[in-house]
């Protein structure tokens, strides 16, 4: 029983981070129907920017803020310079644009920061642990999970309770009508991209101390975040969180009791199963199109 | 007119003879060598080996090269993917026109390009891959290996765990590709010989990020000792995770994790890890290795981040350079092979005790054991030799 609880605790820890990645993907998809394949690399960029600030002697909070702001600007800049003009084209064109940006970013990071794996400092310790019954959870893991949940709560407040959130929802539902009613759609979309970038950067900063930082750190978490988004429903923010946590726990239990060898395959199986059985995901709205 | 045609014919014949005699990748001014390694992707950390090779070549070139020829190293990125390694090697041989392939990281990658290189009779020095893949393999005329066998290395590690650390059971944490699988194979064979039991085999994928459930699996096996065949990142992560959940077995790792960076990545948890090494590690009292590292970091200061990889680049190239020296100014493939075959018990600056011969292509067959403590590795044993396999 303790063993199962340990697997669940591990799963929740990694699931919380998948959820954070998934949120960034879903936030953008909801508002602009763009699947951003560069999201993982934006997360890593945030971590590298924060690391550089830390190495320059900035305090921790200021360094993290610098990482978030820098990544937000990079994300909004990417929208303004590349995505907006390409949006007139096809969906495939957009997807390929984001893929290109992902390649550019990973090359850029390898060039600037090198490809060697780096430890990323954290105010929380990975060695100090809490024991609940027989279940062990480190201060760092617990802190990351808590930070992820706080970020989710803040994001839902922003989307549901602020004028910017209202404008974001309006643009997501009907961009033309929103523009006719005086909502500055382009600026709202740029703000959404910036927000998604910042969310990604915070995921990067939370993941880097746990996973160790290199330019390709997010390969796997991005894939998992994507699977979590599909599982939860591509246009549902709560779905992304539930999807992330479910995937994390499922993966951990699968590795513990079924096969550790096929653990990595589970997220693909989840994507295939969801697309077959419930394409809109657990919390997504069914796809409809008026003809 | 007839005279003119005659002259043209003679000239073209002479030229073609000249072209035939010209060895691929060798000109009056330079020798071109190629290699493929992960400069991007999950194993990009090992790409520093390529920078070490380039820095070593610059060091040699600054001294006038070998017999008046400069060394040009062409490094291609394969992201640790065998299909890309295969494409890279074809490009290096057919388009760039290299004299030799030196190194080439990854057992699975080396396996993927092996047939092509052998079929095309390309000189290949030190494939950075499990040496046991050459046991029983024919057509090795142009192949020279100064890289240990993971299978034999794992046997040495298991033997040490059983005899010196008193382990009765071992578990293996391994990368699920040929690199890790060869380590696992060696551990199983070693376990039979040393009368210990392998109680858990826990694989991970090289792209995988989180290894917490793998750590729990290892803890549940209650093995006395755990062998690590992983990338530095996964090695550091699993050691940290195991320590976190209160599992502290004896830890033994492949020499691929013998880099001081492990202390930064794994922290306290790396203390006490027993690793092998196939050349003297920097900072362990070997002046020549320390000087070699000083040369490399002077040329490329970024190599300070991973001294082991930088020196490995030097070590992989060194036997090739010795072959060039012995082959003389009139360099052909045949002369190079003869020169390499004349190497007996030769010590380089980094790699030591290399022997080749007409029937011997395995240049080294020994490792020694080290212990990690307080940010540095100390030598534990003398050389441990294993039988020459090819």
XYZ file of C-alpha atoms in Angstrom:
681
model
C 0.000 0.000 0.000
C 2.815 2.375 0.927
C 4.487 1.372 -2.298
C 1.413 2.272 -4.351
C 1.156 5.577 -2.482
C 4.802 6.294 -3.281
C 4.141 5.664 -6.979
C 1.107 7.966 -6.839
C 3.127 10.678 -5.068
C 5.869 10.452 -7.700
C 3.208 10.541 -10.393
C 1.548 13.630 -8.938
C 4.915 15.384 -8.785
C 5.715 14.795 -12.436
C 2.044 15.220 -13.390
C 1.962 18.705 -11.869
C 4.760 19.729 -14.183
C 3.130 18.089 -17.219
C 0.033 20.098 -16.305
C 1.989 23.331 -16.318
C 3.352 22.554 -19.785
C -0.108 21.520 -20.983
C -1.633 24.785 -19.741
C 0.639 26.845 -21.970
C -0.263 24.689 -24.985
C -3.999 24.843 -24.240
C -4.015 28.586 -23.516
C -2.673 29.294 -26.987
C -4.756 26.701 -28.756
C -7.959 28.037 -27.191
C -7.356 31.603 -28.195
C -5.590 31.325 -31.519
C -6.060 27.710 -32.682
C -2.301 27.411 -33.005
C -0.533 24.288 -31.782
C 2.734 25.749 -30.595
C 5.476 23.162 -31.035
C 8.021 25.704 -29.802
C 6.413 25.734 -26.366
C 8.902 23.237 -24.903
C 11.849 25.254 -26.129
C 10.315 28.442 -24.724
C 10.191 26.697 -21.329
C 13.905 25.889 -21.613
C 14.680 29.439 -22.739
C 13.045 30.756 -19.575
C 15.219 28.503 -17.428
C 18.410 29.541 -19.243
C 17.593 33.249 -18.961
C 16.956 32.835 -15.249
C 20.211 30.891 -14.864
C 22.185 33.637 -16.608
C 20.635 36.246 -14.323
C 21.481 34.093 -11.289
C 25.062 33.711 -12.462
C 25.246 37.483 -12.897
C 24.520 37.732 -9.191
C 20.830 38.685 -9.303
C 18.641 37.566 -6.409
C 16.567 34.443 -7.026
C 13.169 36.126 -7.405
C 14.539 38.782 -9.758
C 16.269 36.114 -11.861
C 13.089 34.089 -12.193
C 11.174 37.256 -13.082
C 13.788 38.058 -15.730
C 13.380 34.562 -17.175
C 9.610 34.941 -17.273
C 9.623 38.411 -18.809
C 12.306 37.514 -21.353
C 10.424 34.417 -22.477
C 7.113 36.298 -22.554
C 8.688 38.878 -24.842
C 10.225 36.188 -27.053
C 6.860 34.440 -27.322
C 4.921 37.642 -28.095
C 7.637 38.681 -30.537
C 7.353 35.334 -32.307
C 3.602 35.902 -32.627
C 3.972 39.438 -33.959
C 6.782 38.776 -36.405
C 6.020 35.277 -37.694
C 2.724 33.791 -36.587
C 0.478 36.752 -37.411
C 1.541 37.031 -41.070
C 1.452 33.239 -41.500
C -2.007 32.972 -39.882
C -3.472 33.986 -43.209
C -2.035 30.768 -44.633
C -2.909 27.178 -43.835
C -2.940 25.404 -40.459
C -0.100 23.223 -41.685
C 1.917 26.336 -42.473
C 1.411 27.535 -38.912
C 2.430 24.230 -37.404
C 5.573 24.186 -39.518
C 6.341 27.780 -38.508
C 6.233 26.843 -34.829
C 8.366 23.750 -35.537
C 10.901 25.962 -37.276
C 10.918 28.328 -34.321
C 11.478 25.340 -32.000
C 14.525 24.265 -34.038
C 15.824 27.820 -34.090
C 15.421 28.166 -30.326
C 17.153 24.886 -29.475
C 20.038 25.728 -31.818
C 20.255 29.214 -30.359
C 20.361 27.883 -26.787
C 23.012 25.285 -27.661
C 25.055 28.070 -29.255
C 24.758 30.522 -26.369
C 24.767 28.232 -23.329
C 26.443 25.073 -24.681
C 25.051 21.558 -24.676
C 26.512 20.329 -21.392
C 24.078 19.479 -18.627
C 23.953 22.107 -15.890
C 22.666 22.006 -12.336
C 20.023 24.678 -11.715
C 19.966 26.131 -8.212
C 16.745 26.215 -6.273
C 15.908 27.706 -2.868
C 14.284 24.357 -2.056
C 16.358 21.299 -1.303
C 16.151 18.073 -3.253
C 17.756 16.191 -0.364
C 15.527 17.336 2.522
C 12.498 15.074 2.462
C 9.101 14.830 4.091
C 7.839 11.433 5.191
C 4.093 10.869 5.292
C 3.676 7.321 6.494
C 6.122 5.460 4.305
C 5.799 7.904 1.429
C 8.823 10.084 0.772
C 8.540 13.393 -1.024
C 11.351 15.923 -1.289
C 10.993 19.585 -0.415
C 11.785 20.464 -4.024
C 9.131 18.126 -5.439
C 6.493 19.311 -2.983
C 7.410 22.934 -3.668
C 7.232 22.468 -7.446
C 3.841 20.798 -7.194
C 2.550 23.588 -4.942
C 3.943 26.267 -7.253
C 2.318 24.560 -10.231
C -1.077 24.502 -8.485
C -0.756 28.171 -7.443
C 0.058 29.127 -11.026
C -2.970 27.213 -12.278
C -5.197 29.040 -9.777
C -3.741 32.424 -10.757
C -4.226 31.673 -14.432
C -7.857 30.680 -13.984
C -8.465 33.865 -11.957
C -6.890 35.904 -14.730
C -8.930 34.241 -17.447
C -12.247 34.267 -15.560
C -12.138 37.456 -13.488
C -10.154 40.160 -15.276
C -10.977 42.367 -18.301
C -7.951 40.915 -20.112
C -9.293 37.416 -19.456
C -12.691 38.443 -20.763
C -11.105 39.890 -23.901
C -9.074 36.705 -24.341
C -12.199 34.602 -24.105
C -14.025 36.900 -26.512
C -11.241 36.716 -29.103
C -11.092 32.951 -28.678
C -14.816 32.547 -29.281
C -15.250 34.913 -32.197
C -12.338 37.090 -33.261
C -14.327 39.077 -35.837
C -17.203 39.905 -33.495
C -14.733 40.786 -30.736
C -12.936 43.174 -33.049
C -16.245 44.765 -34.147
C -17.067 45.354 -30.482
C -13.796 47.200 -30.011
C -11.624 44.483 -28.500
C -8.067 45.018 -29.777
C -7.758 41.416 -30.973
C -4.134 41.585 -32.095
C -2.949 43.047 -28.823
C -5.003 40.535 -26.857
C -3.499 37.707 -28.883
C 0.017 39.071 -28.371
C -0.725 39.253 -24.636
C -1.972 35.651 -24.731
C 1.256 34.535 -26.411
C 3.290 36.445 -23.837
C 1.302 34.825 -21.039
C 1.775 31.358 -22.520
C 5.495 32.052 -22.816
C 5.668 33.145 -19.177
C 3.761 30.065 -18.108
C 6.229 27.976 -20.084
C 9.172 29.776 -18.504
C 7.801 29.103 -15.036
C 7.463 25.423 -15.972
C 11.068 25.542 -17.160
C 12.300 27.170 -13.953
C 10.412 24.604 -11.856
C 11.571 21.652 -13.944
C 15.237 22.631 -14.331
C 16.314 21.898 -10.732
C 14.511 18.541 -10.868
C 15.648 17.427 -14.335
C 18.969 19.321 -14.730
C 19.219 21.904 -17.465
C 20.390 21.536 -21.052
C 18.959 22.895 -24.322
C 17.032 19.674 -24.916
C 15.634 19.262 -21.419
C 12.009 19.711 -22.511
C 11.913 17.047 -25.253
C 10.122 14.577 -23.023
C 8.103 16.902 -20.736
C 6.768 18.751 -23.799
C 5.570 15.507 -25.328
C 3.952 14.536 -22.037
C 2.387 17.985 -21.693
C 0.991 17.634 -25.189
C -0.459 14.222 -24.363
C -1.933 15.707 -21.176
C -3.539 18.513 -23.196
C -5.059 16.010 -25.622
C -6.287 13.902 -22.714
C -7.858 16.825 -20.893
C -9.273 18.493 -23.999
C -7.337 20.938 -26.131
C -9.557 23.892 -25.256
C -10.061 23.277 -21.551
C -7.762 24.819 -18.935
C -9.001 22.597 -16.054
C -8.716 19.702 -18.509
C -5.000 20.414 -18.945
C -4.459 20.186 -15.189
C -6.488 17.015 -14.744
C -4.901 15.549 -17.869
C -1.393 16.285 -16.596
C -1.971 14.824 -13.147
C -3.763 11.755 -14.546
C -0.997 11.090 -17.032
C 1.700 11.507 -14.376
C 0.036 9.084 -11.979
C -0.861 6.600 -14.730
C 2.705 6.607 -15.988
C 4.186 6.080 -12.561
C 1.796 3.234 -11.686
C 2.339 1.675 -15.109
C 6.115 1.732 -14.570
C 5.685 0.320 -11.091
C 3.283 -2.507 -11.744
C 3.140 -3.243 -15.468
C 6.355 -2.507 -17.329
C 9.049 -0.004 -16.694
C 10.304 -0.608 -20.236
C 7.144 0.635 -21.903
C 6.560 3.569 -19.584
C 7.629 6.037 -22.262
C 5.123 4.555 -24.699
C 2.156 5.141 -22.427
C 1.650 8.782 -23.400
C 1.392 7.804 -27.075
C -1.130 5.130 -26.196
C -3.106 7.774 -24.297
C -3.144 10.101 -27.323
C -4.293 7.296 -29.627
C -6.946 6.051 -27.182
C -8.359 9.537 -26.561
C -8.495 10.367 -30.254
C -10.297 7.075 -30.916
C -12.788 7.138 -28.053
C -13.340 10.770 -27.100
C -11.596 13.060 -29.577
C -12.534 16.227 -27.699
C -10.758 14.972 -24.567
C -12.115 14.594 -21.044
C -13.237 18.196 -20.584
C -13.284 19.573 -24.107
C -16.356 20.657 -25.965
C -17.338 18.363 -28.868
C -16.243 19.712 -32.238
C -19.061 21.331 -34.142
C -19.100 23.302 -37.293
C -22.068 25.140 -38.737
C -22.425 24.655 -42.487
C 46.837 17.412 -85.034
C 47.793 13.807 -84.332
C 50.650 14.990 -82.116
C 48.221 17.215 -80.217
C 45.799 14.330 -79.608
C 48.722 12.182 -78.543
C 49.889 14.785 -76.047
C 46.346 15.131 -74.717
C 46.084 11.363 -74.273
C 49.400 11.103 -72.489
C 48.506 14.068 -70.273
C 45.101 12.697 -69.338
C 46.612 9.293 -68.595
C 49.261 10.868 -66.417
C 46.624 12.913 -64.625
C 44.391 9.919 -64.018
C 47.340 7.955 -62.662
C 48.004 10.920 -60.388
C 44.407 10.889 -59.211
C 44.444 7.154 -58.532
C 47.631 7.371 -56.508
C 46.145 10.223 -54.479
C 44.670 8.807 -51.266
C 41.181 10.034 -50.370
C 41.323 12.800 -47.773
C 45.080 13.293 -48.091
C 46.621 16.274 -49.895
C 50.079 17.790 -49.722
C 48.839 20.175 -47.021
C 46.283 18.274 -44.975
C 44.723 15.030 -43.798
C 40.940 15.105 -43.409
C 39.248 12.961 -40.772
C 35.560 12.759 -39.961
C 33.420 11.822 -37.024
C 29.764 11.786 -36.045
C 28.411 12.441 -32.549
C 25.480 13.948 -30.670
C 25.824 17.737 -30.731
C 22.092 18.101 -30.130
C 19.404 15.994 -28.490
C 19.360 14.101 -25.219
C 22.990 12.928 -25.362
C 24.449 16.249 -26.563
C 26.563 16.302 -23.429
C 28.977 13.850 -25.071
C 29.411 16.234 -28.012
C 32.236 17.880 -26.066
C 34.360 14.932 -27.225
C 34.261 16.484 -30.711
C 35.430 19.814 -29.367
C 38.231 17.991 -27.557
C 39.235 16.393 -30.887
C 39.181 19.742 -32.656
C 41.232 21.398 -29.919
C 43.773 18.555 -30.049
C 44.018 18.928 -33.845
C 44.635 22.659 -33.418
C 47.354 21.935 -30.904
C 49.062 19.586 -33.391
C 48.574 21.994 -36.289
C 50.103 24.863 -34.316
C 53.217 22.721 -34.069
C 53.320 22.195 -37.830
C 50.985 19.214 -38.152
C 52.142 15.648 -38.861
C 54.847 15.368 -41.534
C 53.941 18.819 -42.761
C 50.235 18.029 -43.106
C 47.613 19.781 -41.064
C 44.807 17.742 -39.528
C 41.283 18.798 -40.402
C 38.502 17.302 -38.248
C 35.018 17.332 -39.763
C 32.399 16.805 -37.023
C 28.800 15.969 -37.929
C 25.827 16.002 -35.559
C 23.668 12.874 -35.369
C 21.526 13.730 -32.309
C 22.446 10.215 -31.058
C 20.201 8.735 -33.760
C 21.632 5.747 -35.680
C 19.957 6.656 -39.030
C 21.519 10.103 -38.921
C 24.894 8.625 -38.012
C 24.629 6.390 -41.086
C 23.792 9.368 -43.320
C 26.642 11.390 -41.786
C 29.221 8.685 -42.408
C 28.131 8.310 -46.024
C 28.431 12.047 -46.477
C 31.835 12.119 -44.797
C 33.167 9.337 -46.975
C 31.524 10.133 -50.306
C 31.191 13.910 -50.331
C 33.710 15.316 -47.860
C 36.143 12.525 -48.735
C 37.773 11.757 -45.405
C 40.910 9.649 -45.016
C 39.543 8.052 -41.864
C 36.680 8.055 -39.420
C 37.968 8.659 -35.904
C 35.675 8.014 -32.955
C 31.895 8.022 -33.660
C 29.926 8.057 -30.460
C 27.257 5.570 -29.493
C 27.236 1.795 -29.628
C 23.937 1.686 -31.537
C 25.255 4.320 -33.960
C 28.534 2.505 -34.533
C 26.579 -0.687 -35.098
C 24.441 1.093 -37.702
C 27.429 2.291 -39.738
C 29.647 -0.752 -39.255
C 28.746 -2.608 -42.438
C 29.040 0.480 -44.610
C 32.482 1.373 -43.259
C 33.784 -2.165 -43.573
C 32.371 -2.669 -47.078
C 33.927 0.562 -48.285
C 37.262 -0.198 -46.639
C 37.340 3.049 -44.706
C 39.999 3.420 -42.010
C 38.158 3.584 -38.669
C 40.092 4.325 -35.486
C 38.464 3.984 -32.063
C 34.732 3.616 -32.614
C 33.398 4.995 -29.326
C 31.277 1.919 -28.842
C 31.250 -1.304 -26.886
C 34.326 -3.182 -28.100
C 32.668 -6.570 -27.738
C 30.717 -5.891 -30.949
C 33.903 -6.818 -32.825
C 34.320 -10.243 -31.206
C 34.223 -12.811 -33.991
C 33.688 -10.100 -36.627
C 35.775 -10.535 -39.775
C 37.028 -7.891 -42.225
C 38.689 -5.720 -39.615
C 41.691 -4.779 -41.712
C 41.084 -1.031 -41.470
C 39.716 -1.027 -37.935
C 41.685 -0.105 -34.793
C 39.939 0.039 -31.433
C 41.225 1.675 -28.251
C 37.920 1.746 -26.408
C 36.971 -0.684 -23.641
C 34.267 -3.287 -23.840
C 31.215 -2.519 -21.700
C 30.648 -6.246 -21.298
C 34.114 -6.776 -19.824
C 33.895 -3.563 -17.834
C 30.629 -4.638 -16.212
C 32.210 -7.965 -15.268
C 35.047 -6.091 -13.554
C 32.525 -3.916 -11.701
C 30.403 -6.871 -10.551
C 33.520 -8.730 -9.477
C 34.607 -5.736 -7.401
C 31.135 -5.389 -5.888
C 31.152 -9.046 -4.883
C 34.699 -9.314 -3.590
C 35.499 -5.922 -2.138
C 32.071 -4.538 -1.248
C 30.531 -7.806 -0.136
C 27.495 -7.501 -2.396
C 25.337 -10.615 -2.746
C 22.764 -9.083 -5.088
C 23.081 -6.448 -7.801
C 20.618 -4.400 -9.831
C 21.340 -2.714 -13.165
C 19.980 0.682 -14.202
C 20.635 0.856 -17.936
C 19.901 2.839 -21.061
C 17.569 0.865 -23.287
C 19.872 0.712 -26.315
C 22.989 -1.240 -27.230
C 25.135 0.758 -24.782
C 23.063 -0.127 -21.747
C 22.192 -3.603 -22.964
C 25.882 -4.499 -23.322
C 26.438 -3.294 -19.760
C 23.523 -5.445 -18.613
C 24.881 -8.451 -20.508
C 28.272 -8.016 -18.847
C 26.651 -7.670 -15.438
C 24.730 -10.926 -15.948
C 27.840 -12.777 -17.107
C 29.861 -11.280 -14.273
C 27.188 -12.271 -11.767
C 27.474 -15.932 -12.779
C 31.246 -15.772 -12.421
C 31.197 -13.879 -9.122
C 28.271 -15.844 -7.663
C 25.962 -12.906 -7.093
C 22.371 -12.550 -8.236
C 21.050 -9.880 -10.602
C 17.789 -9.052 -8.825
C 16.541 -6.146 -10.957
C 17.046 -4.878 -14.498
C 15.614 -1.383 -14.772
C 15.834 0.315 -18.179
C 15.129 3.922 -19.176
C 14.852 5.620 -22.564
C 17.458 8.202 -23.452
C 14.730 10.780 -24.178
C 13.043 10.182 -20.827
C 13.068 12.995 -18.265
C 11.741 11.633 -15.004
C 13.200 8.503 -13.378
C 11.460 8.561 -9.987
C 9.474 5.356 -10.538
C 12.646 3.640 -11.755
C 14.251 4.580 -8.413
C 11.370 2.994 -6.513
C 11.712 -0.170 -8.630
C 15.396 -0.328 -7.747
C 14.673 0.198 -4.059
C 12.096 -2.590 -4.096
C 14.731 -4.998 -5.436
C 16.763 -4.355 -2.263
C 19.949 -5.019 -4.217
C 23.199 -4.540 -2.318
C 24.783 -2.808 -5.286
C 23.440 -0.914 -8.308
C 25.321 -0.670 -11.622
C 24.748 2.426 -13.758
C 24.883 2.433 -17.567
C 23.379 5.821 -18.304
C 24.013 9.313 -19.614
C 25.499 11.707 -17.035
C 22.076 13.311 -16.631
C 20.213 10.065 -16.029
C 23.030 8.764 -13.852
C 22.829 11.885 -11.683
C 19.020 11.837 -11.585
C 18.689 8.190 -10.555
C 21.327 8.525 -7.844
C 19.558 11.586 -6.444
C 16.156 9.897 -6.593
C 17.429 6.775 -4.837
C 19.038 8.847 -2.094
C 15.815 10.803 -1.710
C 13.700 7.722 -1.054
C 16.216 6.417 1.433
C 17.832 3.738 -0.722
C 21.618 3.830 -0.458
C 23.136 0.774 -2.131
C 26.779 0.563 -3.199
C 26.950 2.374 -6.517
C 29.129 1.359 -9.448
C 29.187 3.102 -12.780
C 30.632 2.838 -16.255
C 33.605 5.078 -17.087
C 31.218 7.105 -19.255
C 30.106 8.771 -16.010
C 33.665 9.419 -14.859
C 33.417 13.163 -15.283
C 33.864 15.552 -12.339
C 30.674 17.284 -13.558
C 28.810 14.410 -11.877
C 29.481 16.006 -8.495
C 27.754 19.187 -9.631
C 24.820 17.282 -11.156
C 24.277 14.631 -8.491
C 25.598 16.497 -5.463
C 26.387 14.589 -2.283
C 24.796 11.452 -3.714
C 27.780 10.939 -6.026
C 30.170 10.401 -3.133
C 31.358 6.817 -2.868
C 30.524 5.833 -6.456
C 32.994 3.309 -7.880
C 33.756 3.848 -11.580
C 36.192 2.423 -14.050
C 38.586 4.470 -16.163
C 40.640 3.567 -19.226
C 43.087 6.461 -19.059
C 44.502 8.289 -16.026
C 41.977 10.895 -14.913
C 42.986 14.534 -14.540
C 43.862 15.674 -11.033
C 44.907 12.204 -9.896
C 48.641 12.858 -9.955
C 49.365 12.078 -13.604
C 51.294 15.081 -14.938
C 51.003 14.257 -18.603
C 47.208 14.030 -18.480
C 47.016 17.261 -16.488
C 49.203 18.979 -19.064
C 47.086 17.640 -21.925
C 43.999 19.048 -20.250
C 45.745 22.395 -19.755
C 46.533 22.478 -23.492
C 42.930 21.689 -24.446
C 41.378 24.254 -22.114
C 43.849 26.916 -23.265
C 42.707 26.360 -26.855
C 39.003 25.975 -26.010
C 38.189 27.377 -22.540
C 34.632 25.993 -22.712
C 36.111 22.497 -22.304
C 36.752 23.293 -18.649
C 33.115 22.320 -18.097
C 33.769 18.681 -18.951
C 37.415 17.727 -18.658
C 36.787 13.985 -19.033
C 35.064 14.384 -22.411
C 37.736 16.791 -23.616
C 40.484 14.300 -22.749
C 38.476 11.437 -24.234
C 38.538 13.346 -27.551
C 42.320 13.495 -27.281
C 42.524 9.815 -26.292
C 40.387 8.662 -29.251
C 42.538 10.564 -31.751
C 45.938 9.874 -30.258
C 46.508 6.354 -31.702
C 45.466 7.649 -35.128
C 48.016 10.458 -34.889
C 50.705 7.974 -33.845
C 49.795 5.900 -36.916
C 50.214 8.987 -39.123
C 53.608 9.692 -37.554
C 54.810 6.154 -38.153
C 53.415 5.986 -41.696
C 55.677 8.833 -42.804
C 55.183 11.600 -45.340
C 54.190 9.204 -48.109
C 50.778 8.455 -46.614
C 48.593 5.723 -48.074
C 45.967 3.534 -46.488
C 48.227 0.489 -46.677
C 51.161 2.276 -45.090
C 48.902 3.568 -42.374
C 47.637 0.065 -41.596
C 51.208 -1.246 -41.445
C 52.190 1.642 -39.189
C 49.295 0.980 -36.837
C 50.155 -2.715 -36.739
C 53.645 -1.808 -35.566
C 52.319 -0.143 -32.397
C 53.334 -2.212 -29.354
C 52.830 -1.261 -25.739
C 52.784 2.363 -26.726
C 52.018 5.167 -24.282
C 50.450 8.353 -25.555
C 49.942 11.495 -23.535
C 46.473 10.352 -22.451
C 45.874 6.778 -23.633
C 48.387 4.231 -22.359
C 49.541 0.724 -23.145
C 48.218 0.432 -26.715
C 49.154 -2.647 -28.717
C 48.076 -3.585 -32.232
C 49.359 -6.229 -34.589
C 48.548 -8.015 -37.849
C 46.057 -10.183 -35.944
C 45.204 -7.783 -33.194
C 42.793 -4.892 -33.508
C 41.823 -4.450 -29.854
C 44.373 -1.896 -28.746
C 43.577 -1.880 -25.040
C 42.143 -4.584 -22.813
C 42.285 -3.094 -19.356
C 40.595 -0.634 -17.026
C 41.208 0.437 -13.453
C 38.793 1.356 -10.699
C 38.292 4.747 -9.105
C 36.253 6.066 -6.231
C 34.409 9.371 -6.225
C 34.779 11.420 -3.073
C 34.446 15.098 -2.290
C 34.537 16.365 -5.867
C 37.408 14.215 -7.102
C 38.197 10.686 -8.200
C 40.920 8.672 -6.531
C 42.480 5.586 -8.043
C 41.536 2.406 -6.185
C 43.236 -0.395 -8.063
C 45.992 -1.136 -10.509
C 45.061 -1.995 -14.102
C 42.623 -4.893 -14.315
C 43.144 -6.716 -17.604
C 40.679 -8.890 -19.473
C 41.366 -11.282 -22.382
C 42.042 -9.780 -25.808
C 38.954 -10.561 -27.872
C 39.953 -9.607 -31.422
